[in-house]
Amino acid sequence: MSSPLDQVLSRFALTQSLPEELPVDPFPTFVEWYTHAVTHKIQPNPNAMTLCTVDPDGGPSSRIVLCRNIDAARGVIHFYTNYTSRKSKAMLAHPRVSLQFHWDTLDRQVRIEGLSQQASAAQSDAYFAARPWESRLGAWSSDQSQPITGRQALIDKVRWAIEHLKLDPAEIIAKGNAVHIPRPPHWGGWNITAERVELWLGGTGRVHDRAVWTRAIVQTGETVHWTEWARTRLQP
């Protein structure tokens, strides 16, 4: 029979934990968690992540955006947005940002800090072409974060986009997502190159399992370089 002390300590055993010897690279584990959350649809938007930026005047701002791709080999996360939006202006002024994924039902959290960089036109074009036609029209219709008089005024801007692009409404209905709608120049991707990644697993009594990986990021013009990952466990 186990001792009272053993019984107490057993309450802190984890049903899931990071390996005792931490992996050299955090991204395979991150991708495994992300893929599980997306595949099992554990919440309506399992690819949702909080993006935190610093405005040109130094004020903080956060919002939910959707992760669209993870380049595990390079440690880069991709998302897409309006380049005239508040977040894009913030990233142009202060490229360092933070991201957070939280899968509450899985008791898992991933925190990422890194360097933001605009995606290439080719990358943005490829993703834009794969979007539903409604989303492509919406990108033309919205001056994101700017005031507007009402909902009808926004719908009128959709009408304007159809006319501006010389689209045939009947062709849109007939072809659906196959209809060609070009990417607007004010819309595209952002790539976040991670320099700090924390993996978190919830535990009984708040005795969680945490570990952090860090590396140095150096940007020279359009080129980003990085060092090898350093890793350590953290107390909860």
Backbone as numpy.savetxt, mean C-alpha at the origin, in Angstrom:
# Nx Ny Nz CAx CAy CAz Cx Cy Cz
2.41 -34.14 36.25 1.56 -32.95 36.25 2.45 -31.70 36.25
2.09 -30.74 35.44 2.90 -29.52 35.35 2.75 -28.68 36.61
3.79 -27.92 36.91 3.77 -27.06 38.09 2.90 -25.84 37.83
2.46 -25.14 38.92 1.69 -23.91 38.72 2.43 -22.90 37.84
3.76 -22.83 38.00 4.52 -21.90 37.17 4.43 -22.28 35.70
4.57 -23.58 35.42 4.46 -24.04 34.03 3.08 -23.74 33.47
2.05 -23.89 34.30 0.69 -23.61 33.85 0.51 -22.13 33.52
1.11 -21.27 34.36 1.04 -19.82 34.09 1.75 -19.49 32.79
2.98 -20.00 32.64 3.77 -19.68 31.45 3.14 -20.23 30.18
2.43 -21.36 30.31 1.80 -21.96 29.12 0.73 -21.06 28.53
0.19 -20.16 29.37 -0.84 -19.24 28.87 -0.27 -18.26 27.84
1.04 -18.11 27.86 1.68 -17.16 26.95 2.23 -17.83 25.68
1.96 -19.13 25.53 2.40 -19.81 24.31 1.63 -19.25 23.11
2.32 -19.07 22.01 1.70 -18.50 20.81 1.22 -19.59 19.88
0.04 -19.38 19.30 -0.45 -20.31 18.27 0.28 -20.07 16.95
0.84 -18.87 16.80 1.66 -18.55 15.63 2.80 -17.66 16.11
3.97 -17.84 15.53 5.11 -17.04 15.97 6.13 -16.95 14.84
7.00 -15.97 14.96 8.12 -15.86 14.04 9.17 -16.89 14.41
9.96 -17.38 13.46 10.99 -18.36 13.80 12.00 -17.81 14.80
12.52 -18.67 15.64 13.49 -18.23 16.65 14.69 -17.56 15.98
15.15 -18.16 14.90 16.19 -17.52 14.09 15.49 -16.75 12.97
15.49 -15.46 13.06 14.74 -14.63 12.12 15.29 -14.78 10.71
14.41 -14.78 9.69 14.89 -14.86 8.31 15.71 -13.63 7.94
16.59 -13.79 6.99 17.46 -12.70 6.55 16.65 -11.56 5.95
15.58 -11.91 5.23 14.76 -10.94 4.50 13.32 -11.02 5.02
12.68 -9.90 5.38 11.31 -9.96 5.90 10.25 -10.15 4.82
10.59 -9.91 3.56 9.55 -9.86 2.53 8.90 -11.20 2.22
9.61 -12.34 2.21 8.89 -13.60 2.00 7.79 -13.84 3.04
8.06 -13.54 4.30 7.02 -13.70 5.34 5.90 -12.70 5.13
6.24 -11.45 4.83 5.24 -10.43 4.54 4.34 -10.86 3.38
4.94 -11.33 2.30 4.16 -11.75 1.14 3.28 -12.95 1.49
3.79 -13.87 2.30 2.99 -15.03 2.73 1.76 -14.56 3.50
1.93 -13.64 4.44 0.81 -13.11 5.21 -0.18 -12.38 4.29
0.36 -11.55 3.41 -0.48 -10.77 2.49 -1.29 -11.70 1.58
-0.63 -12.70 1.02 -1.30 -13.63 0.11 -2.40 -14.39 0.84
-2.13 -14.81 2.07 -3.15 -15.51 2.86 -4.36 -14.62 3.08
-4.12 -13.36 3.46 -5.23 -12.43 3.72 -6.05 -12.19 2.47
-5.38 -12.03 1.33 -6.09 -11.76 0.07 -6.81 -13.01 -0.42
-6.14 -14.15 -0.39 -6.73 -15.40 -0.89 -7.96 -15.79 -0.10
-7.90 -15.63 1.22 -9.02 -16.03 2.07 -10.02 -14.90 2.30
-9.76 -13.74 1.68 -10.67 -12.59 1.76 -11.11 -12.37 3.21
-10.15 -12.22 4.10 -10.44 -12.16 5.53 -11.12 -10.85 5.94
-11.13 -9.88 5.02 -11.86 -8.63 5.23 -12.17 -8.07 3.85
-13.11 -7.10 3.74 -13.52 -6.62 2.42 -12.37 -6.16 1.53
-11.38 -5.49 2.10 -10.22 -5.03 1.32 -8.93 -5.47 2.02
-8.55 -6.74 1.89 -7.36 -7.21 2.60 -6.07 -6.57 2.12
-6.11 -5.92 0.96 -4.92 -5.22 0.45 -4.88 -3.75 0.87
-5.79 -3.36 1.78 -5.80 -1.98 2.27 -4.60 -1.73 3.18
-4.03 -0.54 3.05 -2.90 -0.15 3.90 -3.03 1.33 4.23
-2.59 1.69 5.42 -2.57 3.09 5.82 -1.27 3.71 5.32
-1.41 4.81 4.59 -0.26 5.56 4.10 -0.14 6.85 4.90
0.99 7.06 5.54 1.23 8.28 6.32 2.30 9.12 5.62
1.98 10.40 5.46 2.89 11.33 4.79 3.06 12.58 5.64
4.00 13.41 5.23 4.21 14.72 5.87 4.01 15.79 4.80
3.08 16.72 5.05 2.78 17.78 4.09 3.98 18.72 3.93
3.99 19.51 2.85 5.09 20.47 2.66 5.30 21.40 3.85
4.21 21.71 4.60 4.34 22.60 5.77 4.71 21.85 7.04
4.93 20.53 6.94 5.35 19.73 8.09 4.23 19.03 8.82
2.98 19.21 8.39 1.85 18.56 9.05 1.70 17.11 8.62
1.33 16.21 9.57 1.15 14.80 9.23 -0.22 14.55 8.62
-0.33 13.50 7.83 -1.60 13.13 7.22 -1.59 11.63 6.94
-2.74 10.99 7.12 -2.83 9.55 6.84 -4.14 9.26 6.13
-4.13 8.18 5.35 -5.32 7.74 4.64 -5.13 6.28 4.25
-6.24 5.62 3.90 -6.18 4.24 3.43 -6.03 4.25 1.91
-5.06 3.49 1.41 -4.91 3.26 -0.02 -4.81 1.75 -0.23
-4.86 1.32 -1.49 -4.84 -0.10 -1.79 -3.50 -0.51 -2.40
-2.88 -1.50 -1.80 -1.65 -2.06 -2.35 -2.00 -2.83 -3.63
-1.29 -2.54 -4.71 -1.58 -3.19 -5.98 -0.52 -4.20 -6.41
0.63 -4.14 -5.78 1.67 -5.13 -6.10 2.78 -5.05 -5.06
3.41 -6.19 -4.82 4.59 -6.25 -3.95 5.72 -6.87 -4.75
6.79 -6.12 -4.93 8.00 -6.63 -5.57 8.91 -7.13 -4.45
8.76 -8.40 -4.11 9.47 -8.95 -2.96 10.98 -8.96 -3.16
11.43 -9.18 -4.39 12.87 -9.26 -4.65 13.57 -7.93 -4.34
12.88 -6.82 -4.60 13.48 -5.50 -4.37 12.97 -4.85 -3.08
11.93 -5.42 -2.48 11.36 -4.82 -1.28 10.61 -3.55 -1.58
9.75 -3.59 -2.61 9.03 -2.41 -3.07 7.53 -2.68 -3.10
6.73 -1.72 -2.62 5.27 -1.80 -2.62 4.74 -0.77 -3.60
3.75 -1.17 -4.42 3.19 -0.28 -5.44 1.75 0.11 -5.10
1.41 1.37 -5.31 0.01 1.79 -5.31 -0.14 2.93 -6.31
-1.40 3.31 -6.59 -1.67 4.28 -7.65 -2.65 5.35 -7.16
-2.49 6.56 -7.69 -3.33 7.66 -7.23 -3.23 8.85 -8.18
-3.90 9.93 -7.82 -3.85 11.19 -8.57 -2.57 11.94 -8.17
-1.81 12.40 -9.15 -0.56 13.10 -8.85 -0.77 14.52 -8.34
-1.99 15.03 -8.44 -2.27 16.37 -7.90 -2.89 16.30 -6.51
-3.04 15.10 -5.96 -3.67 14.92 -4.66 -2.76 15.41 -3.53
-3.34 15.54 -2.35 -2.57 15.97 -1.18 -1.43 15.02 -0.89
-1.69 13.71 -0.99 -0.65 12.74 -0.67 0.50 12.79 -1.66
0.18 13.00 -2.95 1.25 13.09 -3.94 2.10 14.33 -3.73
1.45 15.45 -3.43 2.20 16.68 -3.15 3.09 16.49 -1.92
2.57 15.77 -0.93 3.36 15.52 0.28 4.58 14.66 -0.04
4.40 13.62 -0.86 5.52 12.73 -1.18 6.56 13.42 -2.04
6.12 14.36 -2.88 7.09 15.13 -3.66 7.94 16.02 -2.76
7.31 16.55 -1.70 8.03 17.42 -0.76 8.87 16.63 0.23
8.30 15.53 0.74 8.97 14.69 1.74 8.82 13.22 1.31
9.78 12.68 0.58 9.64 11.34 0.00 9.53 10.19 1.00
9.98 10.40 2.24 9.92 9.30 3.20 8.52 9.19 3.79
7.99 7.95 3.77 6.61 7.70 4.19 6.56 6.45 5.05
5.39 6.17 5.61 5.19 4.91 6.33 3.90 4.26 5.85
3.88 2.93 5.89 2.71 2.13 5.51 2.40 1.19 6.66
1.12 0.83 6.78 0.74 -0.15 7.79 -0.38 -1.04 7.26
-0.16 -2.34 7.34 -1.18 -3.34 7.05 -1.64 -3.92 8.39
-2.95 -4.04 8.58 -3.46 -4.62 9.83 -4.55 -5.63 9.48
-4.28 -6.90 9.74 -5.26 -7.97 9.54 -5.73 -8.43 10.92
-6.74 -7.75 11.40 -7.18 -7.91 12.78 -7.59 -9.34 13.10
-8.35 -9.97 12.19 -8.83 -11.33 12.47 -7.70 -12.35 12.50
-6.57 -12.02 11.92 -5.41 -12.91 11.93 -4.40 -12.55 13.01
-4.66 -11.44 13.73 -3.72 -10.95 14.75 -2.34 -10.70 14.15
-2.34 -10.07 12.96 -1.09 -9.80 12.27 -1.03 -8.34 11.83
0.15 -7.78 11.90 0.35 -6.39 11.49 1.73 -6.26 10.86
1.80 -5.45 9.80 3.07 -5.17 9.15 3.23 -3.65 9.06
4.34 -3.15 9.58 4.66 -1.72 9.51 5.88 -1.53 8.62
5.77 -0.58 7.70 6.84 -0.35 6.73 7.16 1.14 6.67
8.43 1.46 6.69 8.88 2.83 6.44 9.81 2.79 5.25
9.70 3.80 4.38 10.54 3.76 3.20 10.52 5.02 2.37
11.09 4.90 1.18 11.27 6.03 0.28 10.30 5.92 -0.88
9.51 6.99 -1.11 8.54 7.00 -2.20 9.17 7.55 -3.47
8.74 6.99 -4.60 9.26 7.41 -5.90 8.16 7.19 -6.93
7.95 8.16 -7.82 6.94 8.01 -8.86 7.29 6.84 -9.77
6.26 6.08 -10.15 6.44 4.96 -11.06 6.71 5.48 -12.47
7.28 4.63 -13.31 7.50 5.00 -14.71 6.17 5.10 -15.43
6.16 5.83 -16.55 4.95 5.94 -17.36 4.50 4.57 -17.84
5.45 3.71 -18.19 5.10 2.37 -18.67 4.40 1.56 -17.59
4.90 1.63 -16.36 4.26 0.91 -15.25 2.85 1.44 -15.01
2.71 2.76 -14.99 1.40 3.37 -14.74 0.42 3.05 -15.87
0.90 3.09 -17.12 0.04 2.78 -18.27 -0.48 1.35 -18.19
0.41 0.42 -17.85 0.03 -1.00 -17.80 -1.04 -1.23 -16.74
-0.86 -0.63 -15.56 -1.87 -0.83 -14.52 -3.18 -0.13 -14.89
-3.09 1.09 -15.42 -4.31 1.84 -15.75 -5.15 1.08 -16.77
-4.51 0.46 -17.75 -5.24 -0.27 -18.79 -6.00 -1.47 -18.22
-5.56 -1.98 -17.07 -6.20 -3.14 -16.45 -7.36 -2.77 -15.53
-7.58 -1.47 -15.31 -8.65 -1.03 -14.40 -10.02 -1.14 -15.09
-11.11 -1.25 -14.31 -12.45 -1.21 -14.89 -12.66 0.13 -15.61
-13.50 0.13 -16.63 -13.69 1.37 -17.40 -14.24 2.49 -16.54
-15.07 2.15 -15.54 -15.60 3.19 -14.65 -14.48 3.91 -13.90
-13.49 3.12 -13.44 -12.38 3.71 -12.70 -11.50 4.56 -13.62
-11.35 4.14 -14.87 -10.56 4.93 -15.81 -11.24 6.26 -16.12
-12.56 6.23 -16.30 -13.29 7.49 -16.51 -13.23 8.36 -15.26
-13.33 7.71 -14.10 -13.28 8.45 -12.84 -11.98 9.19 -12.65
-10.87 8.60 -13.13 -9.57 9.25 -13.00 -9.51 10.54 -13.82
-10.20 10.57 -14.95 -10.27 11.78 -15.76 -11.20 12.82 -15.14
-12.16 12.38 -14.35 -13.24 13.25 -13.89 -12.95 13.96 -12.58
-11.94 13.53 -11.85 -11.73 14.06 -10.50 -10.44 14.85 -10.37
-10.55 16.07 -9.86 -9.39 16.83 -9.41 -9.27 16.55 -7.91
-8.64 15.44 -7.59 -8.69 14.88 -6.23 -8.32 15.90 -5.16
-9.14 15.92 -4.11 -8.96 16.76 -2.92 -9.37 18.22 -3.13
-9.82 18.56 -4.35 -10.27 19.93 -4.60 -11.76 20.07 -4.29
-12.22 21.23 -3.83 -13.65 21.42 -3.51 -14.53 21.29 -4.75
-15.80 20.92 -4.53 -16.79 20.85 -5.61 -18.15 21.19 -5.02
-19.02 21.76 -5.83 -20.29 22.28 -5.32 -21.27 21.20 -4.91
-21.21 20.03 -5.54 -22.16 18.97 -5.18 -21.91 17.72 -6.00
-22.68 16.67 -5.70 -22.52 15.40 -6.39 -22.81 15.53 -7.88
-23.84 16.30 -8.22 -24.20 16.43 -9.63 -23.07 17.07 -10.43
-22.37 18.00 -9.80 -21.24 18.64 -10.48 -20.16 17.61 -10.80
-19.99 16.62 -9.92 -19.01 15.57 -10.17 -19.46 14.68 -11.32
-20.76 14.33 -11.35 -21.29 13.53 -12.45 -21.16 14.29 -13.77
-21.35 15.59 -13.71 -21.18 16.41 -14.92 -19.74 16.34 -15.44
-18.79 16.17 -14.53 -17.40 16.05 -14.95 -17.14 14.70 -15.63
-17.90 13.67 -15.26 -17.82 12.40 -15.97 -18.32 12.60 -17.40
-19.42 13.33 -17.54 -19.94 13.65 -18.87 -18.88 14.40 -19.69
-18.23 15.37 -19.02 -17.19 16.14 -19.69 -16.07 15.22 -20.18
-15.66 14.26 -19.33 -14.58 13.34 -19.70 -14.94 12.53 -20.94
-16.18 12.06 -21.00 -16.64 11.29 -22.17 -16.53 12.14 -23.43
-16.97 13.40 -23.33 -16.92 14.30 -24.48 -15.48 14.68 -24.82
-14.68 14.95 -23.80 -13.29 15.36 -24.00 -12.49 14.28 -24.70
-12.74 13.03 -24.33 -12.02 11.90 -24.91 -12.66 11.38 -26.19
-13.77 12.02 -26.58 -14.50 11.63 -27.79 -14.90 10.16 -27.75
-15.41 9.74 -26.60 -15.87 8.37 -26.43 -17.33 8.25 -26.84
-17.67 7.10 -27.39 -19.05 6.80 -27.78 -19.69 6.03 -26.63
-20.69 6.60 -25.94 -21.33 5.89 -24.82 -21.83 4.50 -25.21
-22.34 4.36 -26.44 -22.83 3.05 -26.88 -21.68 2.05 -26.97
-20.51 2.53 -27.39 -19.34 1.65 -27.47 -18.86 1.26 -26.07
-18.94 2.19 -25.12 -18.56 1.88 -23.74 -19.43 0.75 -23.20
-20.74 0.87 -23.43 -21.67 -0.16 -22.94 -21.42 -1.48 -23.65
-21.15 -1.44 -24.95 -20.98 -2.66 -25.73 -19.66 -3.36 -25.40
-18.59 -2.60 -25.30 -17.26 -3.19 -25.09 -16.89 -3.36 -23.62
-17.47 -2.56 -22.75 -17.14 -2.65 -21.34 -15.67 -2.35 -21.10
-14.98 -3.22 -20.37 -13.58 -2.98 -20.03 -12.64 -3.03 -21.22
-13.13 -3.53 -22.37 -12.28 -3.59 -23.57 -12.18 -2.23 -24.26
-13.01 -1.28 -23.87 -12.96 0.05 -24.50 -11.64 0.74 -24.14
-11.09 1.47 -25.10 -9.81 2.14 -24.87 -10.04 3.50 -24.23
-9.48 3.69 -23.04 -9.49 4.98 -22.36 -8.06 5.24 -21.92
-7.39 6.26 -22.46 -5.98 6.50 -22.12 -5.81 6.98 -20.68
-4.62 6.81 -20.17 -4.32 7.28 -18.81 -4.14 8.79 -18.81
-4.80 9.50 -17.89 -4.58 10.95 -17.79 -3.17 11.23 -17.25
-2.55 12.32 -17.69 -1.18 12.61 -17.26 -1.06 12.90 -15.76
-2.18 13.22 -15.10 -2.13 13.54 -13.67 -2.36 12.32 -12.79
-2.34 11.14 -13.35 -2.65 9.92 -12.59 -1.56 8.89 -12.84
-1.13 8.19 -11.77 -0.12 7.16 -11.96 0.30 6.49 -10.66
1.39 5.78 -10.73 1.81 4.97 -9.60 2.88 5.60 -8.73
2.94 5.08 -7.51 4.02 5.38 -6.58 4.63 4.06 -6.13
5.95 4.03 -6.04 6.67 2.86 -5.54 7.34 3.21 -4.21
7.08 2.40 -3.20 7.67 2.62 -1.88 8.75 1.57 -1.64
10.00 2.01 -1.60 11.11 1.10 -1.33 11.33 1.05 0.18
11.14 -0.14 0.75 11.18 -0.28 2.21 12.60 -0.16 2.75
12.73 0.59 3.85 14.00 0.64 4.58 13.84 0.11 6.01
12.59 -0.02 6.45 12.33 -0.59 7.77 11.03 -1.38 7.70
11.06 -2.63 8.13 9.88 -3.49 8.13 9.73 -4.13 9.50
8.57 -3.97 10.09 8.29 -4.65 11.36 7.14 -5.63 11.16
7.35 -6.87 11.59 6.32 -7.90 11.57 5.84 -8.13 13.00
4.53 -8.18 13.17 3.91 -8.24 14.50 2.87 -9.34 14.53
2.91 -10.16 15.56 1.91 -11.21 15.81 1.36 -11.02 17.21
0.03 -11.01 17.34 -0.59 -10.80 18.63 -0.42 -11.99 19.56
-0.28 -11.70 20.87 -0.11 -12.75 21.87 -0.95 -12.50 23.11
-1.17 -13.54 23.90 -1.93 -13.44 25.15 -1.24 -12.48 26.12
-2.06 -11.70 26.83 -1.51 -10.77 27.82 -0.66 -9.68 27.21
-0.87 -9.41 25.93 -0.09 -8.40 25.20 1.39 -8.77 25.11
1.71 -10.05 25.31 3.09 -10.51 25.11 3.21 -10.92 23.63
3.23 -9.91 22.79 3.22 -10.12 21.34 4.58 -10.58 20.83
4.60 -11.02 19.58 5.85 -11.39 18.92 6.16 -10.31 17.89
7.30 -9.64 18.04 7.68 -8.54 17.16 9.12 -8.70 16.70
9.36 -8.32 15.46 10.73 -8.28 14.95 10.82 -7.18 13.91
12.01 -6.61 13.77 12.20 -5.50 12.83 13.43 -5.76 11.97
13.31 -5.37 10.71 14.41 -5.45 9.75 14.68 -4.03 9.23
15.94 -3.66 9.12 16.29 -2.33 8.62 17.41 -2.44 7.58
17.41 -1.48 6.67 18.49 -1.37 5.69 18.61 0.10 5.29
19.74 0.48 4.76 19.95 1.86 4.33 19.54 2.00 2.87
18.80 3.07 2.57 18.36 3.37 1.21 19.08 4.61 0.73
19.66 4.53 -0.46 20.35 5.68 -1.06 19.79 5.89 -2.46
19.31 7.11 -2.73 18.78 7.43 -4.04 19.75 8.35 -4.78
20.14 7.93 -5.98 21.00 8.74 -6.85 20.24 9.00 -8.14
19.70 10.21 -8.26 18.85 10.50 -9.42 17.62 9.63 -9.40
17.40 8.87 -10.46 16.25 7.97 -10.54 16.56 6.58 -10.00
17.81 6.34 -9.62 18.23 5.01 -9.18 18.25 4.91 -7.66
17.71 3.80 -7.15 17.68 3.55 -5.71 18.56 2.35 -5.39
19.45 2.50 -4.42 20.32 1.41 -3.96 20.02 1.13 -2.49
20.36 -0.06 -2.03 20.13 -0.41 -0.63 21.18 -1.40 -0.14
21.32 -1.43 1.18 22.25 -2.36 1.83 21.50 -3.65 2.19
22.23 -4.61 2.77 21.61 -5.84 3.26 20.75 -5.54 4.49
19.78 -6.42 4.76 18.91 -6.24 5.92 19.64 -6.59 7.21
19.44 -5.77 8.24 19.82 -6.12 9.62 18.53 -6.46 10.35
18.56 -7.38 11.31 17.31 -7.84 11.92 17.49 -8.05 13.42
16.39 -7.86 14.15 16.40 -8.10 15.59 14.97 -8.25 16.09
14.79 -8.98 17.19 13.49 -9.05 17.84 13.29 -7.82 18.70
12.01 -7.46 18.91 11.65 -6.34 19.77 10.75 -6.81 20.89
10.87 -6.18 22.05 9.92 -6.45 23.13 8.57 -5.81 22.77
7.50 -6.42 23.22 6.18 -5.89 22.87 5.80 -4.64 23.64
